[in-house]
């Protein structure tokens, strides 16, 4: 891999001697894309500073002269993302304070210092926690971590043909933890089992491949959010491979995007951070020996000779000699087509640059135009029987709706849900004394609505009839509100 950290770094040397080598919160996707690009740029610059030399996938960590092996297996870059999100690192549980809503706990590697009771109480009171390990560990009815390594059986599911580095593409696209992630690269991963009686549905963000060994790991959870009872602001994230967040693995796949999403989910609205690796609090990433060693330039000798004209001339000659030996100028000019004058070549290059600029402008302008209208949808051809059946179904739906509206009106007029009471209290002799024409109209309307309310069979009504019944019900309801429909109870 050109300019990247060796993926098989845990497969050689002291890979297992150093244990460190090894989804509703506010949506992560709400952040502006520029912020994501800025964070990725910061990660890239830091990783380039530490891992600038090329390394072969099967070589040891010593292949990178500017970064010690421990750098690839530690988590300074992920700590930097968390602290950049506004979290202040602490070195002890007691420094977190009494308000878990302001606190984040991240535990990688061995989880012996984290108990089920700690996790339950901390998250139920609003705290945010990330647990990541590839070791066996059980949190009773929360989850069970299973040790790997998970082996990818198919070559298409292996990263650079390393069978213990499965390529994770089974991602839940609408989960904010994996927004913008196309694939993840695990490294000797484990998996997570649900308890026998889970209390709530997990928000699984990433699963292991379907063709993997051991068989009990097939499509099992790699990364998920586990809902906890209590404060809805509480957050519990679990991951079966802490190496996804190590400095060395952020190069591979979209692991860096995942790290940014997770850091934003954890740090949103919180102030304190307890970061632990194998049960040991780490403090700030700035205090890491790896960061301090990188920030200190090599010390120059005290007895440097003074710069004079006599010393500048040999230095200049040495630089020119190196350029000449590297053959940089000739290599560049060799790319120019033969039998072509230099002036013509420069003019052609300028025309090419102008054409590229014009193409870019046209592309940008074409993207600002009005969106193309969608084509007319094609109608599905139906037989005469299907059309008749669909019409009957719609008519039945209108009949059911009309019956429900009629029953609701009868209940309002009588204050009862008994059909016998409706028949007794909505008789013609209960109507108000009005003109003969108006009384006859109200009597016919009330009779039709009453029949519709007490009818038990399926009624088929066309849409026009349904609208007419609706108007009749509105008229009767308005008369009732104005006390112009039924006689008061004292007059009957």
PDB file of N, CA, C and O in Angstrom, residues 227-278:
ATOM      1  N   UNK A 227     -30.383   0.580  22.839  1.00  0.00           N
ATOM      2  CA  UNK A 227     -31.253   1.464  23.629  1.00  0.00           C
ATOM      3  C   UNK A 227     -31.286   1.018  25.085  1.00  0.00           C
ATOM      4  O   UNK A 227     -31.367  -0.175  25.390  1.00  0.00           O
ATOM      5  N   UNK A 228     -31.238   1.986  25.974  1.00  0.00           N
ATOM      6  CA  UNK A 228     -31.291   1.717  27.404  1.00  0.00           C
ATOM      7  C   UNK A 228     -32.470   2.462  28.012  1.00  0.00           C
ATOM      8  O   UNK A 228     -32.818   3.562  27.562  1.00  0.00           O
ATOM      9  N   UNK A 229     -33.111   1.889  29.026  1.00  0.00           N
ATOM     10  CA  UNK A 229     -34.215   2.600  29.682  1.00  0.00           C
ATOM     11  C   UNK A 229     -33.699   3.803  30.464  1.00  0.00           C
ATOM     12  O   UNK A 229     -32.499   3.940  30.726  1.00  0.00           O
ATOM     13  N   UNK A 230     -34.634   4.688  30.814  1.00  0.00           N
ATOM     14  CA  UNK A 230     -34.246   5.858  31.600  1.00  0.00           C
ATOM     15  C   UNK A 230     -34.180   7.105  30.743  1.00  0.00           C
ATOM     16  O   UNK A 230     -35.023   7.339  29.874  1.00  0.00           O
ATOM     17  N   UNK A 231     -33.166   7.906  30.962  1.00  0.00           N
ATOM     18  CA  UNK A 231     -33.017   9.187  30.276  1.00  0.00           C
ATOM     19  C   UNK A 231     -32.840   8.970  28.771  1.00  0.00           C
ATOM     20  O   UNK A 231     -31.944   8.245  28.343  1.00  0.00           O
ATOM     21  N   UNK A 232     -33.687   9.602  27.924  1.00  0.00           N
ATOM     22  CA  UNK A 232     -33.560   9.388  26.477  1.00  0.00           C
ATOM     23  C   UNK A 232     -32.282   9.956  25.886  1.00  0.00           C
ATOM     24  O   UNK A 232     -31.919   9.611  24.768  1.00  0.00           O
ATOM     25  N   UNK A 233     -31.578  10.833  26.619  1.00  0.00           N
ATOM     26  CA  UNK A 233     -30.319  11.379  26.105  1.00  0.00           C
ATOM     27  C   UNK A 233     -29.149  10.414  26.298  1.00  0.00           C
ATOM     28  O   UNK A 233     -28.065  10.668  25.790  1.00  0.00           O
ATOM     29  N   UNK A 234     -29.362   9.333  27.035  1.00  0.00           N
ATOM     30  CA  UNK A 234     -28.301   8.352  27.224  1.00  0.00           C
ATOM     31  C   UNK A 234     -27.965   7.646  25.916  1.00  0.00           C
ATOM     32  O   UNK A 234     -28.825   7.446  25.051  1.00  0.00           O
ATOM     33  N   UNK A 235     -26.698   7.261  25.760  1.00  0.00           N
ATOM     34  CA  UNK A 235     -26.223   6.652  24.517  1.00  0.00           C
ATOM     35  C   UNK A 235     -25.231   5.550  24.847  1.00  0.00           C
ATOM     36  O   UNK A 235     -24.265   5.767  25.575  1.00  0.00           O
ATOM     37  N   UNK A 236     -25.470   4.352  24.313  1.00  0.00           N
ATOM     38  CA  UNK A 236     -24.550   3.226  24.482  1.00  0.00           C
ATOM     39  C   UNK A 236     -24.220   2.663  23.109  1.00  0.00           C
ATOM     40  O   UNK A 236     -25.088   2.118  22.418  1.00  0.00           O
ATOM     41  N   UNK A 237     -22.954   2.796  22.697  1.00  0.00           N
ATOM     42  CA  UNK A 237     -22.465   2.237  21.448  1.00  0.00           C
ATOM     43  C   UNK A 237     -21.531   1.081  21.764  1.00  0.00           C
ATOM     44  O   UNK A 237     -20.691   1.183  22.661  1.00  0.00           O
ATOM     45  N   UNK A 238     -21.672  -0.007  21.025  1.00  0.00           N
ATOM     46  CA  UNK A 238     -20.818  -1.180  21.230  1.00  0.00           C
ATOM     47  C   UNK A 238     -20.201  -1.566  19.892  1.00  0.00           C
ATOM     48  O   UNK A 238     -20.833  -1.466  18.840  1.00  0.00           O
ATOM     49  N   UNK A 239     -18.943  -2.010  19.942  1.00  0.00           N
ATOM     50  CA  UNK A 239     -18.221  -2.397  18.733  1.00  0.00           C
ATOM     51  C   UNK A 239     -17.344  -3.607  19.069  1.00  0.00           C
ATOM     52  O   UNK A 239     -16.709  -3.637  20.121  1.00  0.00           O
ATOM     53  N   UNK A 240     -17.317  -4.571  18.157  1.00  0.00           N
ATOM     54  CA  UNK A 240     -16.582  -5.814  18.406  1.00  0.00           C
ATOM     55  C   UNK A 240     -15.155  -5.761  17.886  1.00  0.00           C
ATOM     56  O   UNK A 240     -14.511  -6.804  17.778  1.00  0.00           O
ATOM     57  N   UNK A 241     -14.644  -4.581  17.540  1.00  0.00           N
ATOM     58  CA  UNK A 241     -13.268  -4.471  17.059  1.00  0.00           C
ATOM     59  C   UNK A 241     -12.765  -3.060  17.347  1.00  0.00           C
ATOM     60  O   UNK A 241     -13.084  -2.123  16.622  1.00  0.00           O
ATOM     61  N   UNK A 242     -11.958  -2.923  18.406  1.00  0.00           N
ATOM     62  CA  UNK A 242     -11.436  -1.593  18.740  1.00  0.00           C
ATOM     63  C   UNK A 242     -10.409  -1.106  17.737  1.00  0.00           C
ATOM     64  O   UNK A 242     -10.111   0.085  17.663  1.00  0.00           O
ATOM     65  N   UNK A 243      -9.847  -2.015  16.923  1.00  0.00           N
ATOM     66  CA  UNK A 243      -8.826  -1.582  15.961  1.00  0.00           C
ATOM     67  C   UNK A 243      -9.404  -0.691  14.870  1.00  0.00           C
ATOM     68  O   UNK A 243      -8.644  -0.030  14.157  1.00  0.00           O
ATOM     69  N   UNK A 244     -10.729  -0.637  14.715  1.00  0.00           N
ATOM     70  CA  UNK A 244     -11.328   0.285  13.762  1.00  0.00           C
ATOM     71  C   UNK A 244     -10.953   1.727  14.076  1.00  0.00           C
ATOM     72  O   UNK A 244     -10.939   2.581  13.180  1.00  0.00           O
ATOM     73  N   UNK A 245     -10.643   2.017  15.354  1.00  0.00           N
ATOM     74  CA  UNK A 245     -10.384   3.382  15.786  1.00  0.00           C
ATOM     75  C   UNK A 245      -8.899   3.647  16.046  1.00  0.00           C
ATOM     76  O   UNK A 245      -8.552   4.705  16.547  1.00  0.00           O
ATOM     77  N   UNK A 246      -8.033   2.678  15.739  1.00  0.00           N
ATOM     78  CA  UNK A 246      -6.607   2.903  15.969  1.00  0.00           C
ATOM     79  C   UNK A 246      -6.035   3.815  14.892  1.00  0.00           C
ATOM     80  O   UNK A 246      -6.579   3.937  13.792  1.00  0.00           O
ATOM     81  N   UNK A 247      -4.901   4.431  15.214  1.00  0.00           N
ATOM     82  CA  UNK A 247      -4.271   5.349  14.266  1.00  0.00           C
ATOM     83  C   UNK A 247      -3.940   4.660  12.943  1.00  0.00           C
ATOM     84  O   UNK A 247      -4.138   5.234  11.873  1.00  0.00           O
ATOM     85  N   UNK A 248      -3.427   3.437  13.020  1.00  0.00           N
ATOM     86  CA  UNK A 248      -3.017   2.745  11.807  1.00  0.00           C
ATOM     87  C   UNK A 248      -4.169   2.321  10.931  1.00  0.00           C
ATOM     88  O   UNK A 248      -4.064   2.319   9.706  1.00  0.00           O
ATOM     89  N   UNK A 249      -5.323   1.942  11.509  1.00  0.00           N
ATOM     90  CA  UNK A 249      -6.434   1.431  10.724  1.00  0.00           C
ATOM     91  C   UNK A 249      -7.301   2.534  10.138  1.00  0.00           C
ATOM     92  O   UNK A 249      -8.166   2.260   9.298  1.00  0.00           O
ATOM     93  N   UNK A 250      -7.136   3.782  10.569  1.00  0.00           N
ATOM     94  CA  UNK A 250      -7.944   4.867   9.997  1.00  0.00           C
ATOM     95  C   UNK A 250      -7.615   5.104   8.530  1.00  0.00           C
ATOM     96  O   UNK A 250      -8.397   5.751   7.825  1.00  0.00           O
ATOM     97  N   UNK A 251      -6.472   4.593   8.065  1.00  0.00           N
ATOM     98  CA  UNK A 251      -6.122   4.723   6.652  1.00  0.00           C
ATOM     99  C   UNK A 251      -7.056   3.914   5.760  1.00  0.00           C
ATOM    100  O   UNK A 251      -7.246   4.235   4.597  1.00  0.00           O
ATOM    101  N   UNK A 252      -7.567   2.826   6.239  1.00  0.00           N
ATOM    102  CA  UNK A 252      -8.139   1.789   5.384  1.00  0.00           C
ATOM    103  C   UNK A 252      -9.658   1.898   5.308  1.00  0.00           C
ATOM    104  O   UNK A 252     -10.332   2.155   6.309  1.00  0.00           O
ATOM    105  N   UNK A 253     -10.197   1.641   4.101  1.00  0.00           N
ATOM    106  CA  UNK A 253     -11.626   1.748   3.899  1.00  0.00           C
ATOM    107  C   UNK A 253     -12.111   3.145   4.258  1.00  0.00           C
ATOM    108  O   UNK A 253     -11.451   4.148   4.007  1.00  0.00           O
ATOM    109  N   UNK A 254     -13.283   3.197   4.845  1.00  0.00           N
ATOM    110  CA  UNK A 254     -13.850   4.454   5.343  1.00  0.00           C
ATOM    111  C   UNK A 254     -13.843   4.485   6.868  1.00  0.00           C
ATOM    112  O   UNK A 254     -14.741   5.057   7.498  1.00  0.00           O
ATOM    113  N   UNK A 255     -12.828   3.875   7.465  1.00  0.00           N
ATOM    114  CA  UNK A 255     -12.732   3.865   8.929  1.00  0.00           C
ATOM    115  C   UNK A 255     -12.629   5.279   9.491  1.00  0.00           C
ATOM    116  O   UNK A 255     -13.136   5.555  10.583  1.00  0.00           O
ATOM    117  N   UNK A 256     -11.967   6.189   8.775  1.00  0.00           N
ATOM    118  CA  UNK A 256     -11.837   7.562   9.265  1.00  0.00           C
ATOM    119  C   UNK A 256     -13.199   8.252   9.317  1.00  0.00           C
ATOM    120  O   UNK A 256     -13.489   8.995  10.251  1.00  0.00           O
ATOM    121  N   UNK A 257     -14.049   8.007   8.321  1.00  0.00           N
ATOM    122  CA  UNK A 257     -15.392   8.605   8.322  1.00  0.00           C
ATOM    123  C   UNK A 257     -16.201   8.062   9.492  1.00  0.00           C
ATOM    124  O   UNK A 257     -16.923   8.797  10.168  1.00  0.00           O
ATOM    125  N   UNK A 258     -16.084   6.762   9.745  1.00  0.00           N
ATOM    126  CA  UNK A 258     -16.772   6.177  10.896  1.00  0.00           C
ATOM    127  C   UNK A 258     -16.299   6.832  12.193  1.00  0.00           C
ATOM    128  O   UNK A 258     -17.115   7.162  13.065  1.00  0.00           O
ATOM    129  N   UNK A 259     -14.996   7.012  12.345  1.00  0.00           N
ATOM    130  CA  UNK A 259     -14.465   7.623  13.565  1.00  0.00           C
ATOM    131  C   UNK A 259     -15.021   9.028  13.762  1.00  0.00           C
ATOM    132  O   UNK A 259     -15.362   9.427  14.883  1.00  0.00           O
ATOM    133  N   UNK A 260     -15.151   9.787  12.687  1.00  0.00           N
ATOM    134  CA  UNK A 260     -15.700  11.139  12.793  1.00  0.00           C
ATOM    135  C   UNK A 260     -17.167  11.094  13.202  1.00  0.00           C
ATOM    136  O   UNK A 260     -17.607  11.845  14.080  1.00  0.00           O
ATOM    137  N   UNK A 261     -17.952  10.214  12.579  1.00  0.00           N
ATOM    138  CA  UNK A 261     -19.371  10.102  12.925  1.00  0.00           C
ATOM    139  C   UNK A 261     -19.560   9.706  14.386  1.00  0.00           C
ATOM    140  O   UNK A 261     -20.407  10.255  15.098  1.00  0.00           O
ATOM    141  N   UNK A 262     -18.790   8.729  14.840  1.00  0.00           N
ATOM    142  CA  UNK A 262     -18.916   8.267  16.224  1.00  0.00           C
ATOM    143  C   UNK A 262     -18.500   9.364  17.200  1.00  0.00           C
ATOM    144  O   UNK A 262     -19.147   9.587  18.230  1.00  0.00           O
ATOM    145  N   UNK A 263     -17.428  10.077  16.881  1.00  0.00           N
ATOM    146  CA  UNK A 263     -16.969  11.144  17.779  1.00  0.00           C
ATOM    147  C   UNK A 263     -18.016  12.247  17.899  1.00  0.00           C
ATOM    148  O   UNK A 263     -18.229  12.791  18.977  1.00  0.00           O
ATOM    149  N   UNK A 264     -18.684  12.572  16.796  1.00  0.00           N
ATOM    150  CA  UNK A 264     -19.719  13.614  16.845  1.00  0.00           C
ATOM    151  C   UNK A 264     -20.935  13.147  17.635  1.00  0.00           C
ATOM    152  O   UNK A 264     -21.548  13.922  18.363  1.00  0.00           O
ATOM    153  N   UNK A 265     -21.304  11.870  17.487  1.00  0.00           N
ATOM    154  CA  UNK A 265     -22.435  11.348  18.246  1.00  0.00           C
ATOM    155  C   UNK A 265     -22.150  11.364  19.746  1.00  0.00           C
ATOM    156  O   UNK A 265     -23.022  11.685  20.556  1.00  0.00           O
ATOM    157  N   UNK A 266     -20.913  11.038  20.132  1.00  0.00           N
ATOM    158  CA  UNK A 266     -20.564  10.992  21.549  1.00  0.00           C
ATOM    159  C   UNK A 266     -20.431  12.388  22.144  1.00  0.00           C
ATOM    160  O   UNK A 266     -20.870  12.646  23.269  1.00  0.00           O
ATOM    161  N   UNK A 267     -19.813  13.308  21.417  1.00  0.00           N
ATOM    162  CA  UNK A 267     -19.478  14.615  21.991  1.00  0.00           C
ATOM    163  C   UNK A 267     -20.605  15.628  21.918  1.00  0.00           C
ATOM    164  O   UNK A 267     -20.485  16.706  22.483  1.00  0.00           O
ATOM    165  N   UNK A 268     -21.695  15.313  21.243  1.00  0.00           N
ATOM    166  CA  UNK A 268     -22.772  16.284  21.056  1.00  0.00           C
ATOM    167  C   UNK A 268     -23.375  16.698  22.399  1.00  0.00           C
ATOM    168  O   UNK A 268     -23.972  15.894  23.110  1.00  0.00           O
ATOM    169  N   UNK A 269     -23.210  17.977  22.764  1.00  0.00           N
ATOM    170  CA  UNK A 269     -23.811  18.522  23.982  1.00  0.00           C
ATOM    171  C   UNK A 269     -23.147  18.078  25.266  1.00  0.00           C
ATOM    172  O   UNK A 269     -23.731  18.264  26.338  1.00  0.00           O
ATOM    173  N   UNK A 270     -21.936  17.530  25.213  1.00  0.00           N
ATOM    174  CA  UNK A 270     -21.274  17.034  26.428  1.00  0.00           C
ATOM    175  C   UNK A 270     -19.939  17.741  26.622  1.00  0.00           C
ATOM    176  O   UNK A 270     -19.412  18.374  25.704  1.00  0.00           O
ATOM    177  N   UNK A 271     -19.378  17.599  27.845  1.00  0.00           N
ATOM    178  CA  UNK A 271     -18.204  18.407  28.194  1.00  0.00           C
ATOM    179  C   UNK A 271     -17.020  17.604  28.707  1.00  0.00           C
ATOM    180  O   UNK A 271     -15.877  18.025  28.552  1.00  0.00           O
ATOM    181  N   UNK A 272     -17.218  16.451  29.326  1.00  0.00           N
ATOM    182  CA  UNK A 272     -16.105  15.715  29.951  1.00  0.00           C
ATOM    183  C   UNK A 272     -15.930  14.356  29.286  1.00  0.00           C
ATOM    184  O   UNK A 272     -16.896  13.726  28.873  1.00  0.00           O
ATOM    185  N   UNK A 273     -14.678  13.911  29.247  1.00  0.00           N
ATOM    186  CA  UNK A 273     -14.336  12.657  28.579  1.00  0.00           C
ATOM    187  C   UNK A 273     -13.400  11.843  29.460  1.00  0.00           C
ATOM    188  O   UNK A 273     -12.365  12.346  29.912  1.00  0.00           O
ATOM    189  N   UNK A 274     -13.757  10.588  29.689  1.00  0.00           N
ATOM    190  CA  UNK A 274     -12.862   9.613  30.318  1.00  0.00           C
ATOM    191  C   UNK A 274     -12.537   8.566  29.257  1.00  0.00           C
ATOM    192  O   UNK A 274     -13.403   7.796  28.847  1.00  0.00           O
ATOM    193  N   UNK A 275     -11.284   8.558  28.799  1.00  0.00           N
ATOM    194  CA  UNK A 275     -10.843   7.672  27.720  1.00  0.00           C
ATOM    195  C   UNK A 275      -9.944   6.600  28.321  1.00  0.00           C
ATOM    196  O   UNK A 275      -8.893   6.911  28.895  1.00  0.00           O
ATOM    197  N   UNK A 276     -10.364   5.339  28.198  1.00  0.00           N
ATOM    198  CA  UNK A 276      -9.620   4.238  28.818  1.00  0.00           C
ATOM    199  C   UNK A 276      -9.222   3.211  27.761  1.00  0.00           C
ATOM    200  O   UNK A 276     -10.009   2.879  26.870  1.00  0.00           O
ATOM    201  N   UNK A 277      -8.012   2.690  27.915  1.00  0.00           N
ATOM    202  CA  UNK A 277      -7.517   1.592  27.081  1.00  0.00           C
ATOM    203  C   UNK A 277      -7.032   0.503  28.017  1.00  0.00           C
ATOM    204  O   UNK A 277      -6.161   0.737  28.859  1.00  0.00           O
ATOM    205  N   UNK A 278      -7.648  -0.682  27.919  1.00  0.00           N
ATOM    206  CA  UNK A 278      -7.325  -1.813  28.798  1.00  0.00           C
ATOM    207  C   UNK A 278      -7.481  -1.433  30.268  1.00  0.00           C
ATOM    208  O   UNK A 278      -6.684  -1.845  31.118  1.00  0.00           O
TER     209      UNK A 278
END
